[in-house]
């Protein structure tokens, strides 16, 4: 494991750097390497899109980390949702995975939330599945609900609902009208109106007039197959006269601490927000609207937002990191209600050798909280990933929110390696080609703060990384795609362990049928004790092809169609099976032709 990086950045403009008080020191305690179950078997699987932490959907007392990512299989763009469980102090395990089929859109799984929409007491993973223009099939897009099967210790979730009807309406002729597309950067799930039921906030980045925010709930139970979608409110941007395009939904929060939850709708118009609040069951009032907060047209997605009471006055601030810029937006409640806000925009810059003023960092993902709950007395923190290969903790130290001198900037992690290498391959003409390839790892937009997930008294910062400019299935450097930093205070080293089911993928032998030799390939996602063996149709084991401990990777075994004794096996159908720890993991058929 890499050693801690608790170094305070030595440069901060428009203000001096405040020395630390023992806080803001973190240790890299866990990482998921690129050749294991989270990122394997894909050309385009290096990009995580969303992360949510701290749930316990299967009620086993273990906190969960749920991640979505992109992948490409046979040139088709897929999405994936993966569940990790914190199984003990500094230990986490992958327990579930689902591959969302391709719908033709390159980034179909953008958002993940958790809840219990049908109120039956079984936790649900709730995906926002997006698509291209004109795709309105619930099997392609919309809100997908995976419900825990209710079996103690199972860690299994079943797809129980695919919902799109929340965005349809019936016109005057009786025809059902669908939106031109279902596309939401971030959905939000929770009890927005305080009626004891979870709602979904889907903010549709559609074309006019479908650029709307929908709040809906569910009546009935998914497992029965009889449930209805109840649309509680639709905020129509064009009818309200607002500019830009709606992008993300956030919440529920209670920023003004009045007991009534709020939701936030982000607008793509030089950064804009709408804030609504429930004033009763199934009824919501738009309390605030503002646009044009940023001098540049930024993309205000929810992965760059955080809500936290930075100054400890009992009212939470809404914080947004302007995408790929060194500026931050902070909305502070001006009075006692969310109908008026003060807006601040501190910006961190530096002057380069040519005299140009540039952004000090390029924000990608952001959250607000207090992850460094060490011995000193401090305020809230704004923690974010920087595309220049850093993770920063920006601690508010007091004063004007808009003044950079009111913050101390700490670089808490910067170990994002790069490598240049020669990649050799055969092109379509059969010629051998050598390319110079740069393999770069970067922090991604997936970002979360853990409130002591493993119960050892230390909070966590979790983030994803991705690799750019690599050829398929080639890694010259090994680094984690999921990383966990844990607050250490004095820098005590603690290594988390990531364990899980040693999953194995078994491929069809080639050639098949064969007469002479065939090749059988299998991939191991995690280190495993396995046996690969061939059986005849009576179940008799005729040949062991592999047996022992295998590290993560892909392996190929050649077989000549002979038994353990060397005898030539007769023509016919045989079964080849891979077992992991004595349990059958995969089975396929092969044919010997004589």
XYZ file of C-alpha atoms in Angstrom:
594
model
C 0.000 0.000 0.000
C 1.117 3.566 -0.591
C 2.022 5.719 2.378
C -0.199 8.541 3.538
C -0.222 11.902 1.855
C -1.145 14.394 4.529
C 0.817 17.266 3.043
C -0.698 20.730 3.060
C -0.534 22.444 -0.336
C 2.094 25.180 -0.191
C 0.356 27.534 -2.606
C -2.936 29.294 -2.190
C -3.713 32.581 -3.861
C -5.591 35.532 -2.413
C -4.812 34.334 1.094
C -2.243 32.564 3.203
C -2.338 28.863 3.884
C -3.518 27.913 7.355
C -1.441 25.242 9.061
C -3.206 22.048 10.099
C -4.115 21.124 13.663
C -3.529 17.412 13.263
C -6.616 17.031 11.117
C -6.802 16.630 7.332
C -4.417 13.671 7.365
C -5.570 10.541 5.562
C -4.231 7.106 4.734
C -4.919 5.104 1.602
C -6.519 2.058 3.188
C -8.179 0.194 0.317
C -8.058 -0.087 -3.444
C -9.586 -2.408 -5.987
C -7.028 -3.353 -8.680
C -8.017 -3.159 -12.363
C -7.860 -6.877 -13.078
C -10.447 -8.008 -10.542
C -14.227 -8.191 -10.496
C -14.975 -4.489 -10.502
C -13.138 -3.840 -13.747
C -12.514 -6.876 -15.937
C -13.187 -8.343 -19.382
C -13.889 -5.073 -21.147
C -12.441 -2.465 -23.458
C -14.419 0.458 -22.046
C -14.881 -0.445 -18.418
C -12.519 2.027 -16.875
C -15.025 4.721 -15.955
C -17.160 4.787 -12.826
C -20.194 7.030 -13.008
C -21.863 7.081 -9.585
C -21.342 5.938 -6.007
C -23.497 5.812 -2.877
C -22.285 4.587 0.501
C -23.614 3.733 3.959
C -26.769 1.726 3.226
C -27.661 -1.671 4.731
C -30.270 -2.904 2.263
C -30.034 -6.578 3.235
C -30.278 -5.838 6.976
C -27.170 -7.792 7.962
C -25.563 -4.945 9.904
C -22.850 -4.400 7.269
C -22.580 -1.080 5.419
C -22.626 -1.098 1.629
C -20.794 0.753 -1.125
C -22.721 0.746 -4.416
C -21.063 1.801 -7.668
C -22.077 2.110 -11.311
C -19.650 1.955 -14.206
C -19.473 1.785 -17.986
C -18.318 -1.222 -19.951
C -18.255 -2.366 -23.551
C -18.944 -5.967 -24.533
C -18.643 -6.983 -28.195
C -18.711 -3.304 -29.222
C -21.986 -2.722 -27.343
C -22.043 -0.166 -24.542
C -23.281 -1.565 -21.245
C -23.585 -0.286 -17.709
C -23.009 -2.105 -14.485
C -23.999 -1.807 -10.853
C -21.755 -3.409 -8.224
C -22.330 -3.810 -4.475
C -19.541 -3.985 -1.915
C -20.074 -4.742 1.750
C -17.845 -3.586 4.597
C -17.417 -6.956 6.268
C -15.227 -5.861 9.180
C -12.570 -3.428 10.325
C -10.698 -2.295 7.210
C -12.199 -5.089 5.102
C -14.698 -4.966 2.291
C -16.018 -7.557 -0.151
C -17.812 -7.497 -3.472
C -21.137 -9.289 -2.976
C -23.315 -8.559 -6.041
C -23.109 -7.356 -9.628
C -25.600 -6.722 -12.444
C -24.818 -6.041 -16.090
C -27.322 -3.597 -17.605
C -27.770 -4.575 -21.285
C -26.863 -2.181 -24.035
C -29.510 0.237 -25.227
C -27.316 1.842 -27.870
C -26.444 4.795 -25.647
C -22.809 5.016 -24.612
C -23.439 5.834 -20.938
C -26.721 4.248 -19.973
C -26.201 3.946 -16.184
C -25.452 7.352 -14.704
C -27.072 7.387 -11.272
C -27.718 5.020 -8.382
C -29.740 5.522 -5.202
C -31.249 3.308 -2.506
C -34.668 3.232 -0.869
C -37.860 1.240 -0.313
C -40.330 2.577 -2.857
C -43.047 -0.010 -2.216
C -42.650 0.130 1.573
C -42.414 -3.637 2.102
C -39.307 -3.439 4.287
C -36.936 -4.874 1.665
C -34.157 -2.549 0.580
C -33.883 -1.546 -3.072
C -31.122 -0.444 -5.424
C -32.633 2.197 -7.700
C -30.918 2.977 -11.012
C -31.443 5.872 -13.356
C -30.989 4.306 -16.811
C -30.696 6.868 -19.593
C -30.863 6.613 -23.351
C -30.703 8.403 -26.649
C -33.369 10.398 -28.394
C -36.617 8.527 -28.990
C -35.822 5.533 -26.767
C -38.833 5.174 -24.460
C -38.884 1.422 -23.776
C -38.874 0.625 -20.052
C -36.550 -2.288 -20.840
C -34.016 0.277 -22.072
C -34.439 3.398 -19.947
C -36.157 4.827 -16.877
C -36.041 3.885 -13.213
C -34.919 0.300 -12.629
C -35.579 -1.173 -9.191
C -33.621 -4.118 -7.762
C -35.104 -5.444 -4.510
C -33.320 -7.537 -1.884
C -34.760 -11.057 -1.959
C -35.317 -11.048 1.829
C -33.193 -14.144 2.453
C -30.847 -13.600 5.386
C -27.235 -13.469 4.242
C -28.093 -13.801 0.550
C -26.773 -10.445 -0.741
C -29.032 -10.994 -3.748
C -31.220 -8.437 -5.524
C -33.900 -9.100 -8.137
C -34.994 -6.731 -10.893
C -38.614 -6.070 -9.887
C -39.602 -2.910 -11.795
C -38.679 -0.825 -14.839
C -40.614 2.441 -14.713
C -41.064 5.046 -17.458
C -44.727 6.052 -17.182
C -43.931 8.878 -14.746
C -42.973 11.054 -17.726
C -45.876 10.233 -20.068
C -49.163 12.015 -20.452
C -52.385 11.551 -22.421
C -53.213 14.269 -24.963
C -56.681 15.545 -25.836
C -57.156 12.799 -28.426
C -56.411 10.079 -25.869
C -52.961 9.262 -27.243
C -50.146 8.495 -24.786
C -47.301 10.945 -25.334
C -43.763 9.929 -24.359
C -40.864 12.330 -23.838
C -38.328 12.578 -26.648
C -35.748 10.954 -24.371
C -35.161 9.779 -20.803
C -31.908 11.299 -19.645
C -31.100 12.230 -16.066
C -27.582 12.810 -14.848
C -28.576 12.214 -11.219
C -31.830 10.971 -9.743
C -32.653 11.449 -6.051
C -34.653 9.143 -3.786
C -36.114 9.774 -0.338
C -39.157 10.956 1.560
C -39.444 14.428 0.049
C -42.842 15.270 1.585
C -42.590 13.619 5.009
C -45.476 11.195 4.406
C -43.457 8.094 5.307
C -43.025 6.949 1.687
C -40.015 7.284 -0.574
C -40.318 9.336 -3.727
C -38.104 9.508 -6.825
C -36.958 12.854 -8.238
C -36.141 12.364 -11.925
C -34.834 15.541 -13.558
C -35.118 14.972 -17.293
C -32.526 16.531 -19.575
C -34.937 16.252 -22.478
C -35.933 18.441 -25.344
C -38.622 21.091 -25.108
C -41.255 20.545 -23.686
C -39.874 17.496 -21.789
C -37.128 19.344 -19.917
C -38.981 18.734 -16.666
C -38.508 17.550 -13.090
C -40.801 14.688 -12.033
C -41.551 13.610 -8.463
C -43.317 10.264 -8.231
C -44.023 7.479 -5.763
C -45.364 3.922 -5.995
C -48.614 2.389 -4.718
C -48.664 -1.380 -4.285
C -45.880 -3.931 -3.906
C -43.419 -4.846 -6.639
C -43.338 -8.553 -5.802
C -47.054 -8.927 -6.611
C -46.690 -7.390 -10.044
C -49.546 -5.018 -9.191
C -48.318 -1.515 -8.536
C -49.000 1.925 -9.933
C -46.854 4.982 -10.401
C -48.214 8.098 -8.702
C -46.916 11.347 -10.193
C -47.033 13.808 -7.325
C -45.607 16.914 -9.030
C -44.089 17.983 -12.339
C -41.998 21.156 -12.503
C -41.973 22.153 -16.177
C -39.023 24.396 -16.894
C -40.414 25.897 -20.077
C -43.824 26.672 -18.544
C -42.085 28.269 -15.572
C -40.122 30.464 -17.990
C -36.681 29.292 -16.868
C -33.673 29.086 -19.191
C -31.131 26.370 -19.798
C -31.738 22.633 -19.480
C -32.517 20.638 -16.370
C -29.738 18.186 -15.457
C -29.781 16.659 -11.955
C -31.965 16.083 -8.924
C -30.612 16.346 -5.370
C -32.072 15.686 -1.942
C -34.028 15.354 0.159
C -32.415 17.865 2.521
C -33.588 20.139 5.296
C -31.254 23.061 4.736
C -33.314 25.568 6.744
C -33.868 23.119 9.617
C -37.652 23.641 9.665
C -38.651 19.971 9.489
C -39.843 20.190 5.869
C -37.593 18.448 3.330
C -36.301 20.234 0.245
C -35.113 19.105 -3.157
C -32.756 20.810 -5.589
C -33.015 20.837 -9.395
C -29.893 21.922 -11.266
C -30.076 23.937 -14.489
C -27.524 23.988 -17.297
C -27.509 27.742 -17.910
C -24.226 29.123 -16.580
C -25.157 27.183 -13.442
C -28.664 27.557 -12.092
C -30.683 25.945 -9.317
C -34.300 25.539 -8.285
C -35.159 24.693 -4.680
C -38.549 23.218 -3.803
C -40.050 22.296 -0.452
C -42.971 20.104 0.560
C -45.809 21.803 2.416
C -47.833 18.620 2.851
C -48.204 15.061 1.556
C -47.728 14.864 -2.238
C -47.575 18.638 -2.535
C -44.532 20.768 -3.280
C -43.844 24.478 -3.699
C -41.050 25.958 -5.771
C -39.355 28.286 -3.293
C -36.281 29.569 -5.109
C -34.888 29.923 -8.599
C -31.657 31.427 -9.858
C -29.566 31.202 -13.032
C -26.346 32.570 -14.498
C -24.189 32.170 -11.399
C -21.068 31.141 -13.318
C -19.239 33.291 -15.887
C -18.824 30.147 -17.998
C -21.423 27.601 -19.016
C -20.722 24.728 -16.605
C -22.460 21.347 -16.424
C -24.067 21.254 -12.942
C -24.239 17.518 -12.316
C -25.007 16.135 -8.866
C -21.629 14.429 -8.461
C -20.156 17.896 -8.029
C -22.604 18.989 -5.305
C -22.552 18.717 -1.537
C -24.818 19.955 1.273
C -23.371 20.622 4.712
C -23.425 23.229 7.486
C -19.916 24.564 6.890
C -19.964 27.320 9.517
C -21.986 25.548 12.206
C -24.885 28.018 12.307
C -27.556 25.304 12.082
C -28.346 25.910 8.404
C -26.688 23.873 5.664
C -24.964 25.432 2.668
C -25.326 24.113 -0.881
C -21.892 23.707 -2.483
C -21.070 23.120 -6.144
C -17.668 22.740 -7.804
C -17.718 24.300 -11.265
C -16.863 21.401 -13.549
C -13.188 21.391 -14.600
C -12.580 24.841 -13.078
C -10.960 26.153 -9.914
C -14.058 27.921 -8.663
C -16.694 26.856 -6.158
C -20.287 28.071 -5.772
C -21.804 28.318 -2.309
C -25.444 29.153 -1.645
C -26.141 30.231 1.953
C -29.690 30.694 3.229
C -30.145 34.430 3.672
C -32.873 34.280 6.305
C -34.681 31.410 7.926
C -36.241 29.916 4.795
C -35.035 28.471 1.504
C -36.766 31.231 -0.476
C -33.696 33.500 -0.447
C -29.998 32.686 -0.716
C -26.732 34.546 -0.675
C -24.384 33.338 -3.399
C -20.586 33.201 -3.139
C -18.007 32.171 -5.724
C -14.442 31.809 -4.444
C -11.987 31.009 -7.235
C -8.487 29.619 -6.893
C -6.104 30.691 -9.651
C -2.424 31.173 -10.368
C -0.404 33.146 -12.914
C 1.752 31.044 -15.229
C 5.124 31.995 -16.694
C 3.487 33.729 -19.668
C 1.346 35.929 -17.441
C -1.908 34.070 -18.031
C -4.250 33.490 -15.090
C -5.253 29.836 -14.859
C -7.379 27.681 -12.573
C -5.339 26.187 -9.717
C -7.285 22.935 -9.979
C -9.924 21.295 -12.177
C -12.813 20.018 -10.066
C -14.504 16.798 -11.182
C -16.370 15.251 -8.229
C -17.200 17.000 -4.930
C -18.844 16.399 -1.560
C -19.176 18.486 1.610
C -18.962 17.225 5.180
C -16.500 16.811 8.029
C -14.408 13.710 7.303
C -11.465 14.810 9.471
C -13.056 14.559 12.897
C -9.727 14.636 14.679
C -8.546 16.297 17.907
C -8.723 19.893 16.633
C -11.834 22.035 16.444
C -12.581 22.781 12.821
C -15.466 23.646 10.555
C -16.850 21.817 7.569
C -14.813 20.579 4.625
C -15.273 20.611 0.846
C -13.575 17.512 -0.540
C -13.100 17.088 -4.272
C -11.223 15.301 -7.041
C -8.967 17.314 -9.313
C -8.285 16.243 -12.894
C -4.675 17.307 -12.402
C -4.353 14.109 -10.334
C -5.105 15.208 -6.785
C -7.692 14.744 -4.064
C -8.143 17.974 -2.106
C -9.706 18.768 1.247
C -10.729 22.427 1.351
C -11.436 23.275 4.989
C -13.523 26.335 5.837
C -11.708 28.248 8.579
C -14.150 31.137 9.063
C -15.008 34.429 7.417
C -16.555 35.349 4.086
C -17.540 32.286 2.059
C -16.477 34.117 -1.099
C -12.919 34.844 0.074
C -10.263 32.206 -0.660
C -8.482 33.335 2.514
C -11.378 31.755 4.453
C -10.168 28.267 3.539
C -7.166 26.019 4.024
C -6.349 23.748 1.097
C -4.912 20.285 1.804
C -3.696 17.791 -0.761
C -4.675 14.476 0.809
C -3.850 12.156 -2.093
C -1.981 12.456 -5.380
C -0.749 8.972 -6.292
C -2.143 8.699 -9.835
C 0.598 7.079 -11.934
C 1.405 7.327 -15.624
C 3.475 5.218 -17.950
C 4.564 5.278 -21.595
C 5.082 1.982 -23.383
C 5.191 0.339 -26.775
C 2.035 -1.584 -27.686
C 2.466 -4.183 -30.416
C -0.486 -5.606 -32.325
C -1.455 -7.097 -35.683
C -3.620 -4.910 -37.907
C -6.332 -6.071 -40.316
C -3.794 -6.619 -43.100
C -1.725 -8.939 -40.926
C 1.103 -6.461 -40.459
C 2.758 -6.028 -37.068
C 2.307 -2.484 -35.756
C 4.029 -0.775 -32.849
C 2.349 2.215 -31.201
C 3.608 4.435 -28.418
C 0.845 4.556 -25.820
C 0.496 6.724 -22.727
C -1.369 5.068 -19.859
C -2.719 7.665 -17.421
C -4.804 7.220 -14.286
C -7.075 10.039 -13.128
C -9.517 10.658 -10.276
C -13.070 10.351 -11.527
C -16.373 12.064 -10.685
C -17.512 9.257 -8.361
C -17.030 10.660 -4.904
C -18.478 9.926 -1.465
C -17.820 10.508 2.219
C -18.174 7.561 4.579
C -19.338 8.138 8.141
C -17.061 5.476 9.663
C -18.256 2.588 7.535
C -16.208 -0.053 9.351
C -16.901 1.214 12.876
C -13.281 1.863 13.869
C -13.838 5.517 14.773
C -12.390 7.000 11.572
C -14.364 8.474 8.677
C -13.558 7.803 5.050
C -13.205 9.494 1.662
C -14.115 7.184 -1.232
C -13.510 7.888 -4.895
C -13.061 6.183 -8.230
C -10.215 6.441 -10.684
C -10.157 5.734 -14.373
C -7.503 4.974 -16.958
C -7.171 6.899 -20.196
C -5.388 6.136 -23.467
C -4.791 2.445 -23.064
C -5.258 -0.302 -25.644
C -7.747 -3.059 -24.840
C -6.865 -5.328 -21.919
C -3.410 -3.796 -21.458
C -2.309 -2.327 -18.137
C 1.327 -1.385 -17.744
C 0.685 0.012 -14.286
C -1.536 -1.340 -11.537
C -3.659 0.998 -9.456
C -7.031 0.785 -7.762
C -10.217 1.840 -9.472
C -12.041 2.139 -6.159
C -9.980 3.853 -3.480
C -10.745 4.433 0.192
C -8.913 7.057 2.233
C -9.433 6.880 5.975
C -8.796 9.725 8.402
C -5.773 8.876 10.520
C -5.162 12.050 12.548
C -1.520 11.253 13.196
C -1.008 9.226 10.064
C -1.307 5.730 11.494
C -1.105 3.259 8.641
C -4.082 0.955 8.236
C -4.609 -1.241 5.196
C -8.099 -2.310 4.252
C -8.470 -5.639 2.550
C -10.782 -6.108 -0.396
C -11.971 -9.678 -0.623
C -14.900 -11.326 -2.355
C -16.176 -14.235 -4.323
C -13.342 -15.588 -6.509
C -15.363 -15.360 -9.697
C -14.225 -17.278 -12.765
C -15.282 -16.892 -16.375
C -15.090 -19.975 -18.617
C -14.896 -19.570 -22.401
C -15.929 -21.921 -25.194
C -13.054 -24.079 -26.396
C -11.601 -23.320 -29.812
C -11.801 -25.067 -32.207
C -14.965 -26.974 -31.439
C -15.521 -29.691 -32.606
C -11.841 -30.653 -32.749
C -9.641 -33.543 -33.799
C -6.187 -33.158 -32.417
C -5.854 -30.162 -30.113
C -8.183 -27.514 -28.666
C -7.665 -24.494 -26.426
C -9.750 -23.778 -23.332
C -9.540 -20.285 -21.844
C -10.676 -19.139 -18.420
C -10.282 -15.879 -16.496
C -9.927 -15.491 -12.753
C -11.181 -12.228 -11.339
C -9.703 -12.767 -7.885
C -7.024 -15.200 -6.636
C -8.652 -18.628 -6.327
C -8.028 -22.333 -5.801
C -9.590 -23.997 -8.824
C -9.768 -27.169 -10.872
C -10.520 -27.380 -14.592
C -11.531 -30.908 -15.614
C -13.194 -32.793 -18.472
C -16.023 -35.312 -17.856
C -17.829 -37.759 -20.098
C -21.629 -37.741 -20.225
C -21.828 -40.382 -17.481
C -20.153 -37.940 -15.098
C -16.792 -39.746 -15.018
C -13.789 -37.422 -14.772
C -11.524 -38.226 -17.719
C -8.866 -35.510 -17.518
C -7.754 -32.742 -15.121
C -6.426 -29.820 -17.154
C -5.647 -27.333 -14.369
C -5.465 -27.633 -10.621
C -4.048 -25.242 -8.025
C -3.878 -21.621 -6.939
C -4.395 -19.070 -9.699
C -3.852 -15.336 -9.387
C -6.187 -12.857 -11.083
C -5.758 -13.033 -14.844
C -6.628 -14.958 -17.996
C -5.263 -18.424 -18.725
C -5.340 -20.795 -21.703
C -4.935 -24.585 -21.480
C -4.201 -26.769 -24.509
C -5.766 -30.268 -24.596
C -5.042 -33.100 -26.978
C -8.235 -35.082 -26.382
C -6.501 -37.773 -24.319
C -7.368 -39.180 -20.879
C -5.243 -39.094 -17.723
C -3.573 -42.338 -18.859
C -2.778 -40.921 -22.287
C -5.403 -42.964 -24.064
C -7.139 -41.361 -27.035
C -10.737 -40.609 -26.034
C -13.514 -41.671 -28.419
C -15.476 -39.178 -30.448
C -18.474 -37.643 -28.775
C -19.754 -34.915 -26.458
C -17.899 -34.109 -23.238
C -18.352 -31.638 -20.415
C -15.612 -29.389 -19.092
C -16.098 -27.749 -15.700
C -14.223 -25.280 -13.545
C -14.625 -25.622 -9.775
C -13.631 -22.985 -7.238
C -12.990 -24.129 -3.692
C -14.721 -27.389 -4.555
C -17.865 -25.736 -5.906
C -18.825 -25.758 -9.576
C -18.472 -22.248 -11.014
C -19.021 -22.824 -14.753
C -19.623 -25.649 -17.204
C -19.524 -25.953 -21.017
C -19.735 -28.673 -23.653
C -17.107 -29.691 -26.196
C -17.134 -32.183 -29.065
C -14.341 -34.537 -30.111
C -14.509 -35.475 -33.793
C -12.569 -38.495 -35.046
